[in-house]
XYZ file of C-alpha atoms in Angstrom:
326
model
C 99.467 72.908 106.138
C 97.924 72.727 102.646
C 99.996 73.079 99.543
C 99.005 75.444 96.714
C 99.769 74.982 93.045
C 102.134 77.640 91.683
C 100.468 80.062 89.216
C 102.929 79.073 86.474
C 101.809 75.452 86.781
C 98.172 76.524 86.436
C 99.080 78.356 83.235
C 100.996 75.356 81.851
C 98.074 73.026 82.601
C 95.591 75.304 80.828
C 97.890 75.739 77.843
C 98.471 71.994 77.593
C 94.717 71.360 77.802
C 93.935 73.685 74.878
C 96.889 72.617 72.761
C 96.190 68.893 72.683
C 92.851 68.984 70.834
C 94.171 71.506 68.316
C 97.181 69.336 67.538
C 94.930 66.348 67.049
C 92.629 68.310 64.784
C 95.590 69.454 62.663
C 96.685 65.856 62.227
C 93.170 64.900 61.179
C 93.045 67.656 58.547
C 96.443 66.617 57.193
C 95.299 63.001 56.919
C 92.040 64.081 55.275
C 93.831 66.162 52.659
C 96.154 63.309 51.766
C 93.138 61.010 51.460
C 91.529 63.481 49.028
C 94.668 63.608 46.906
C 94.937 59.818 46.851
C 91.274 59.742 45.833
C 92.172 62.057 42.949
C 94.962 59.692 41.953
C 92.499 56.796 41.910
C 89.939 58.867 39.952
C 92.605 59.494 37.310
C 93.212 55.726 37.097
C 96.537 55.768 38.963
C 98.578 57.334 36.152
C 102.373 56.962 36.151
C 102.995 60.725 36.330
C 101.805 60.733 39.968
C 103.030 57.273 40.935
C 104.961 58.958 43.751
C 101.667 59.859 45.445
C 101.761 57.155 48.126
C 100.356 57.140 51.690
C 103.761 56.673 53.301
C 105.110 59.976 51.948
C 104.376 63.569 52.892
C 101.943 64.913 50.304
C 103.247 68.451 50.888
C 106.521 67.265 49.328
C 104.909 65.995 46.118
C 106.019 68.241 43.200
C 102.450 68.900 42.076
C 101.357 70.085 45.525
C 102.201 73.198 47.507
C 101.251 73.546 51.149
C 101.077 76.638 53.308
C 101.185 76.062 57.067
C 100.593 72.373 56.427
C 97.480 72.908 54.291
C 97.205 72.211 50.553
C 96.940 75.559 48.747
C 98.202 74.811 45.239
C 97.567 72.020 42.715
C 99.527 71.939 39.449
C 99.168 69.008 37.062
C 100.316 70.198 33.649
C 100.749 68.547 30.238
C 100.041 64.972 31.274
C 97.068 64.195 29.033
C 94.286 64.244 31.647
C 91.143 63.113 29.806
C 88.614 63.172 32.647
C 86.487 65.982 33.994
C 87.415 67.725 37.233
C 85.893 65.721 40.126
C 83.465 67.215 42.620
C 85.616 66.368 45.643
C 88.521 68.591 44.536
C 87.101 71.488 46.558
C 87.145 69.374 49.711
C 90.678 70.784 49.881
C 89.293 73.801 51.727
C 92.397 75.982 51.485
C 92.982 75.405 47.780
C 93.635 78.793 46.182
C 95.634 77.897 43.048
C 94.636 75.374 40.367
C 96.676 74.925 37.198
C 95.583 72.100 34.904
C 96.559 73.630 31.579
C 97.783 71.705 28.539
C 95.708 68.592 29.116
C 92.612 67.130 27.441
C 89.963 67.888 30.033
C 86.627 67.558 28.200
C 83.050 68.825 28.355
C 81.757 72.153 29.652
C 83.084 74.676 32.142
C 83.592 72.767 35.437
C 80.954 74.246 37.736
C 82.256 71.964 40.511
C 84.902 74.649 41.099
C 82.222 76.972 42.465
C 82.753 75.139 45.757
C 86.423 76.189 45.979
C 85.720 79.191 48.167
C 89.341 80.383 48.401
C 90.228 80.139 44.710
C 92.460 82.974 43.480
C 94.148 81.438 40.424
C 92.514 79.194 37.812
C 94.249 78.062 34.622
C 92.330 75.600 32.437
C 93.862 76.762 29.160
C 94.751 74.382 26.331
C 92.128 71.769 27.129
C 89.028 70.471 25.311
C 86.385 72.524 27.086
C 83.335 73.398 24.976
C 80.026 75.251 25.122
C 79.305 78.603 26.675
C 80.928 80.137 29.691
C 77.990 79.990 32.124
C 76.267 83.186 33.233
C 76.631 82.092 36.847
C 80.425 81.959 36.614
C 80.315 84.609 39.345
C 79.741 81.706 41.734
C 83.490 81.238 41.539
C 85.331 82.773 44.454
C 85.153 86.576 44.642
C 88.869 86.388 45.499
C 89.715 85.261 41.934
C 92.686 87.168 40.510
C 93.645 85.112 37.440
C 91.261 83.374 35.035
C 92.789 81.663 31.995
C 90.413 79.749 29.713
C 92.336 80.353 26.498
C 92.871 77.781 23.742
C 89.667 75.833 24.308
C 86.462 75.698 22.251
C 84.123 77.988 24.157
C 81.419 79.557 21.974
C 78.697 82.201 22.101
C 78.930 85.408 24.095
C 81.409 86.260 26.775
C 78.914 86.615 29.637
C 78.356 90.043 31.151
C 78.855 88.459 34.567
C 82.574 88.167 33.798
C 82.779 91.797 34.892
C 81.800 90.959 38.477
C 85.137 89.785 39.886
C 86.423 92.653 42.027
C 89.972 91.268 42.413
C 90.552 89.996 38.855
C 93.945 91.050 37.462
C 94.313 88.777 34.429
C 91.596 87.579 32.019
C 92.777 85.310 29.199
C 90.106 84.125 26.747
C 92.060 84.093 23.488
C 91.929 81.349 20.856
C 88.412 80.094 21.488
C 85.328 80.062 19.264
C 83.469 83.024 20.756
C 81.101 84.289 18.091
C 78.895 86.555 20.183
C 79.484 89.802 21.986
C 82.208 91.335 24.105
C 80.339 92.721 27.118
C 80.976 96.322 28.162
C 80.864 95.036 31.755
C 84.520 94.060 31.302
C 85.064 97.740 31.951
C 83.970 97.145 35.554
C 87.127 95.140 36.302
C 88.963 98.022 37.925
C 91.942 95.862 39.024
C 92.457 94.225 35.621
C 96.043 94.335 34.365
C 95.946 91.835 31.467
C 93.119 91.318 28.983
C 93.580 89.006 26.005
C 90.628 88.222 23.722
C 92.401 87.798 20.403
C 91.922 84.987 17.876
C 88.167 84.635 18.339
C 85.669 84.709 15.450
C 83.525 87.565 16.766
C 81.180 87.912 13.778
C 79.939 91.434 12.983
C 76.356 90.312 12.400
C 76.322 88.527 15.747
C 77.619 91.409 17.832
C 75.062 94.067 18.809
C 77.897 96.409 19.789
C 81.048 95.224 18.124
C 83.060 98.300 19.013
C 85.577 98.702 21.808
C 83.505 100.302 24.564
C 84.487 103.676 25.992
C 84.266 101.977 29.391
C 87.653 100.393 28.673
C 88.923 103.597 30.230
C 87.616 102.367 33.579
C 90.298 99.670 33.671
C 92.718 101.883 35.533
C 95.088 99.023 36.407
C 95.231 97.647 32.830
C 98.745 96.988 31.539
C 98.303 94.570 28.618
C 95.485 94.706 26.062
C 95.200 92.329 23.108
C 92.030 92.542 20.993
C 93.713 91.730 17.694
C 92.065 89.747 14.876
C 88.526 90.011 16.235
C 86.689 91.807 13.419
C 86.040 94.827 15.635
C 84.817 98.048 14.019
C 84.177 101.617 15.117
C 86.778 103.974 16.499
C 89.464 103.549 19.145
C 88.069 105.003 22.398
C 89.800 108.201 23.479
C 89.859 106.817 27.005
C 92.173 103.934 26.051
C 95.347 105.973 25.854
C 94.550 107.766 29.110
C 95.260 104.574 31.090
C 98.500 105.417 32.851
C 99.531 101.803 33.586
C 99.134 100.613 30.000
C 102.287 99.092 28.479
C 101.124 96.982 25.498
C 98.260 97.529 23.006
C 97.505 95.068 20.219
C 94.555 96.070 18.012
C 95.884 94.826 14.682
C 93.791 93.092 11.993
C 90.405 94.555 12.848
C 88.098 96.998 11.038
C 88.779 99.992 13.234
C 88.228 103.369 11.613
C 88.385 107.055 12.440
C 91.436 108.822 13.801
C 93.962 107.669 16.359
C 93.211 109.296 19.750
C 95.234 112.503 20.011
C 95.791 112.658 23.767
C 98.166 110.113 25.251
C 98.728 109.895 29.008
C 99.865 106.257 28.988
C 103.533 107.196 29.209
C 104.578 103.617 30.118
C 103.621 102.315 26.684
C 106.210 99.959 25.207
C 104.371 98.478 22.214
C 101.530 99.867 20.066
C 100.272 97.822 17.112
C 97.309 99.353 15.276
C 98.220 97.885 11.900
C 95.800 96.357 9.377
C 92.804 98.594 10.088
C 91.246 101.545 8.247
C 92.434 104.334 10.530
C 92.668 107.815 9.009
C 94.219 111.161 9.853
C 97.658 111.890 11.231
C 99.884 110.268 13.817
C 99.380 112.042 17.167
C 102.160 114.381 18.261
C 101.772 112.957 21.770
C 103.559 109.808 20.554
C 106.761 111.857 20.821
C 106.404 111.654 24.628
C 106.565 107.841 24.743
C 110.167 107.450 25.860
C 109.677 103.759 26.785
C 108.236 102.817 23.380
C 110.151 99.968 21.713
C 107.755 99.085 18.881
C 105.172 101.026 16.859
C 103.208 99.445 13.995
C 100.712 101.553 12.035
C 101.057 100.072 8.548
C 98.132 99.088 6.305
C 95.903 101.960 7.390
C 94.862 105.139 5.596
C 96.974 107.627 7.518
C 98.143 110.904 6.019
C 100.513 113.709 6.846
C 104.045 113.541 8.142
C 105.468 111.285 10.836
C 106.165 113.479 13.897
C 109.905 114.098 13.894
C 110.238 113.272 17.598
C 109.205 109.643 17.037
C 112.513 108.961 15.314
C 114.318 110.289 18.368
C 112.607 108.127 20.971
C 115.444 106.523 22.979
C 113.947 103.035 23.361
C 112.400 102.625 19.916
C 113.807 99.614 18.100
C 111.594 99.805 15.047
C 108.473 101.455 13.719
C 106.425 100.670 10.667
C 104.237 103.405 9.230
C 103.176 102.998 5.615
C 101.035 106.031 4.858
C 98.814 106.515 1.871
């Protein structure tokens, strides 16, 4: 009489068959990722700040590395005086989504090698020695990018129009560079943008075909923080700006903005408004009386007239306001 294999044993055999190769593949990927990181250590000339990167330890436990499900997803090497460019093999870490190399001395131009990091969501290269123009093909970075911080470098020329082509971008930090070209209206296409900081750049009036704040800023429906201070901008403040309902902070001080302050305010979450050091005229909008979350209001060194709306002095959160009218 022949014996038959129980169905449960068949299932176990099949499961065991499919599990073995996968487990082996996972081990191979883990070993490959550690090899890449050790290659990075060698490329950086075996510096003391990552002396703990050794083959006998688990690279997912290294402080500069974060792993998710055993895969390297985050690389943070901050303020250690890196003086070399970013190597091409960095994107061989296929799951890498977060790179923070700020406060180093990384030289040369924007590192196009990062175009190969297909899962990149967060990139901070601020406070380095990067120079030249931001390339027009920067859109070759991952479309999943949510944070781009290139502040405190020496980038020059225009901010490329292509910067407006990142559908998921929430934070764009380009302050304290040497941009002396134009601010593209395409920034208004970043519908998920929450933070935009372009201040401390020498945007020269004669070099900017349209040196005004574009009306399309009103398309940034997710915008919370806007800093365009000290940029030599002229023209009027777009009426659409104060219709952004998520807006909390507006810094437009030390520009050449003229005309009246927009009368209609629907940004009821505003906490700080600084429009000082411009040439704004007219009266302070009555709608400012509705800003119950406002803690700071600076309108001094303009050419405003009329009375300060009485309700501003009664705003419950206001710590101080500065309005020197002429």
